């Protein structure tokens, strides 16, 4: 597996998350020297500043952070903050990178979120051992003003889903539960709980420390880019960056398609290079930015085969709780594999079309939606490629072996 290259194009003088750190990670002194751990503004001021900057969550859903903070502040009981560092998308590394290399920035974000909401204590939730060690060292080097506990989980696609996070912290398995209640209503130990992605919290820390750059901080994204001839890249880029520019960063100037949001945002073919890194724009185009992981496919990558890889990975990762997901994801993956190999017929393509429309929203978490979106976007963007597979498959799919999610995985630098 290739190494990653931290990169921060076009960031100018604005405060950034992705700056090289010494071996052993960020020290409290170094973080303080950049304006970190400032005196906390009044709770309302933090929330107003977050709202004015337009900060949105970076775990996948993109929900406005100020709304979450306000909801917890106004809850009838005092709440809990959880820094969610469990990134399940196989093509994303940003959260583990932050926890390994910028633990004080994340802990500062926790401190400010707890101050803004009146939370009594906090958790850092993750599966990555080096990241846990880094956070442990940071907590020892500068004890936090709010009690923070580290909770380790297993690494699965669904372990970072917010209800799975709460269930695991409460001592159960890291599996999603039916909603409602949402964690902000009844979360850890029954208390109202803010489950926030670690990049979101790190950006909260930056925008409080650097109010003059708050909007720029809130409209900048960590992205994991992969699929090219160059090693994968962890980058920090402004909203509105053209995906074509991002493809060039990993040596994929010949890109013909893109897999967005990790596996959550679907496949894009013709016209992908006109898209920009913008959650609203990608949503309007029928996809999702998700956690900011983008895999670029070149001419040698068959989109049908990559869709089968993605669906096979998701079927393996199904928590097998919801009947519709157990049967639906597995059937969808098997059918996509048959289509890729050329053993599927028109009736299989019809099934994929039906499932892509009928399955979303029927599971307790987004895994089923991701599988359905993969199938739906494949059919929408690559109808000719799907048709061309009937009877023989393509040379790449015939020799590719079983669906393999590891082809879509990236290692942490
Ligand atoms: S939708 Fe699938 S992965 Fe999600 S909770 Fe249900 S069974 Fe588990």
mmCIF file with all atom_site columns, N, CA and C and ligand atoms in Angstrom, residues 158 176 317-322 325 363-365 367-368, ligand 1:
data_model
loop_
_atom_site.group_PDB
_atom_site.id
_atom_site.type_symbol
_atom_site.label_atom_id
_atom_site.label_alt_id
_atom_site.label_comp_id
_atom_site.label_asym_id
_atom_site.label_entity_id
_atom_site.label_seq_id
_atom_site.pdbx_PDB_ins_code
_atom_site.Cartn_x
_atom_site.Cartn_y
_atom_site.Cartn_z
_atom_site.occupancy
_atom_site.B_iso_or_equiv
_atom_site.pdbx_formal_charge
_atom_site.auth_seq_id
_atom_site.auth_comp_id
_atom_site.auth_asym_id
_atom_site.auth_atom_id
_atom_site.pdbx_PDB_model_num
ATOM   1  N  N   . UNK A 1 158 ? -19.866 0.358  10.066 1.00 0.00 ? 158 UNK A N   1
ATOM   2  C  CA  . UNK A 1 158 ? -20.980 0.985  10.789 1.00 0.00 ? 158 UNK A CA  1
ATOM   3  C  C   . UNK A 1 158 ? -20.625 1.441  12.197 1.00 0.00 ? 158 UNK A C   1
ATOM   4  N  N   . UNK A 1 176 ? -25.684 0.063  14.961 1.00 0.00 ? 176 UNK A N   1
ATOM   5  C  CA  . UNK A 1 176 ? -26.708 1.110  14.963 1.00 0.00 ? 176 UNK A CA  1
ATOM   6  C  C   . UNK A 1 176 ? -28.002 0.633  15.614 1.00 0.00 ? 176 UNK A C   1
ATOM   7  N  N   . UNK A 1 317 ? -19.784 -5.974 5.297  1.00 0.00 ? 317 UNK A N   1
ATOM   8  C  CA  . UNK A 1 317 ? -19.800 -5.118 6.485  1.00 0.00 ? 317 UNK A CA  1
ATOM   9  C  C   . UNK A 1 317 ? -21.200 -4.950 7.085  1.00 0.00 ? 317 UNK A C   1
ATOM   10 N  N   . UNK A 1 318 ? -22.213 -5.495 6.446  1.00 0.00 ? 318 UNK A N   1
ATOM   11 C  CA  . UNK A 1 318 ? -23.561 -5.365 7.007  1.00 0.00 ? 318 UNK A CA  1
ATOM   12 C  C   . UNK A 1 318 ? -23.581 -5.919 8.424  1.00 0.00 ? 318 UNK A C   1
ATOM   13 N  N   . UNK A 1 319 ? -24.186 -5.168 9.312  1.00 0.00 ? 319 UNK A N   1
ATOM   14 C  CA  . UNK A 1 319 ? -24.241 -5.599 10.714 1.00 0.00 ? 319 UNK A CA  1
ATOM   15 C  C   . UNK A 1 319 ? -25.268 -6.710 10.910 1.00 0.00 ? 319 UNK A C   1
ATOM   16 N  N   . UNK A 1 320 ? -25.978 -7.061 9.871  1.00 0.00 ? 320 UNK A N   1
ATOM   17 C  CA  . UNK A 1 320 ? -26.931 -8.173 9.889  1.00 0.00 ? 320 UNK A CA  1
ATOM   18 C  C   . UNK A 1 320 ? -27.972 -8.037 11.001 1.00 0.00 ? 320 UNK A C   1
ATOM   19 N  N   . UNK A 1 321 ? -28.465 -6.819 11.154 1.00 0.00 ? 321 UNK A N   1
ATOM   20 C  CA  . UNK A 1 321 ? -29.525 -6.582 12.140 1.00 0.00 ? 321 UNK A CA  1
ATOM   21 C  C   . UNK A 1 321 ? -30.881 -6.409 11.473 1.00 0.00 ? 321 UNK A C   1
ATOM   22 N  N   . UNK A 1 322 ? -30.871 -5.715 10.332 1.00 0.00 ? 322 UNK A N   1
ATOM   23 C  CA  . UNK A 1 322 ? -32.127 -5.387 9.672  1.00 0.00 ? 322 UNK A CA  1
ATOM   24 C  C   . UNK A 1 322 ? -32.319 -6.400 8.541  1.00 0.00 ? 322 UNK A C   1
ATOM   25 N  N   . UNK A 1 325 ? -31.592 -5.308 5.063  1.00 0.00 ? 325 UNK A N   1
ATOM   26 C  CA  . UNK A 1 325 ? -30.180 -5.077 4.733  1.00 0.00 ? 325 UNK A CA  1
ATOM   27 C  C   . UNK A 1 325 ? -29.469 -6.409 4.513  1.00 0.00 ? 325 UNK A C   1
ATOM   28 N  N   . UNK A 1 363 ? -32.981 0.685  6.101  1.00 0.00 ? 363 UNK A N   1
ATOM   29 C  CA  . UNK A 1 363 ? -32.147 0.105  7.156  1.00 0.00 ? 363 UNK A CA  1
ATOM   30 C  C   . UNK A 1 363 ? -32.009 1.080  8.316  1.00 0.00 ? 363 UNK A C   1
ATOM   31 N  N   . UNK A 1 364 ? -31.403 0.606  9.397  1.00 0.00 ? 364 UNK A N   1
ATOM   32 C  CA  . UNK A 1 364 ? -31.212 1.478  10.570 1.00 0.00 ? 364 UNK A CA  1
ATOM   33 C  C   . UNK A 1 364 ? -30.038 2.419  10.382 1.00 0.00 ? 364 UNK A C   1
ATOM   34 N  N   . UNK A 1 365 ? -29.215 2.182  9.366  1.00 0.00 ? 365 UNK A N   1
ATOM   35 C  CA  . UNK A 1 365 ? -28.087 3.083  9.130  1.00 0.00 ? 365 UNK A CA  1
ATOM   36 C  C   . UNK A 1 365 ? -27.913 3.285  7.625  1.00 0.00 ? 365 UNK A C   1
ATOM   37 N  N   . UNK A 1 367 ? -25.691 2.167  5.505  1.00 0.00 ? 367 UNK A N   1
ATOM   38 C  CA  . UNK A 1 367 ? -24.979 1.175  4.682  1.00 0.00 ? 367 UNK A CA  1
ATOM   39 C  C   . UNK A 1 367 ? -25.832 0.718  3.495  1.00 0.00 ? 367 UNK A C   1
ATOM   40 N  N   . UNK A 1 368 ? -27.080 0.438  3.764  1.00 0.00 ? 368 UNK A N   1
ATOM   41 C  CA  . UNK A 1 368 ? -27.974 -0.014 2.697  1.00 0.00 ? 368 UNK A CA  1
ATOM   42 C  C   . UNK A 1 368 ? -28.149 1.094  1.649  1.00 0.00 ? 368 UNK A C   1
HETATM 43 S  S1  . LIG B 2 .   ? -28.885 -1.204 7.623  1.00 0.00 ? 1   LIG B S1  1
HETATM 44 FE FE1 . LIG B 2 .   ? -27.508 -3.000 7.566  1.00 0.00 ? 1   LIG B FE1 1
HETATM 45 S  S2  . LIG B 2 .   ? -25.594 -2.289 8.421  1.00 0.00 ? 1   LIG B S2  1
HETATM 46 FE FE2 . LIG B 2 .   ? -27.169 -0.783 8.991  1.00 0.00 ? 1   LIG B FE2 1
HETATM 47 S  S3  . LIG B 2 .   ? -27.912 -1.456 11.003 1.00 0.00 ? 1   LIG B S3  1
HETATM 48 FE FE3 . LIG B 2 .   ? -29.244 -2.432 9.500  1.00 0.00 ? 1   LIG B FE3 1
HETATM 49 S  S4  . LIG B 2 .   ? -28.261 -4.440 9.119  1.00 0.00 ? 1   LIG B S4  1
HETATM 50 FE FE4 . LIG B 2 .   ? -26.767 -3.151 10.122 1.00 0.00 ? 1   LIG B FE4 1
#
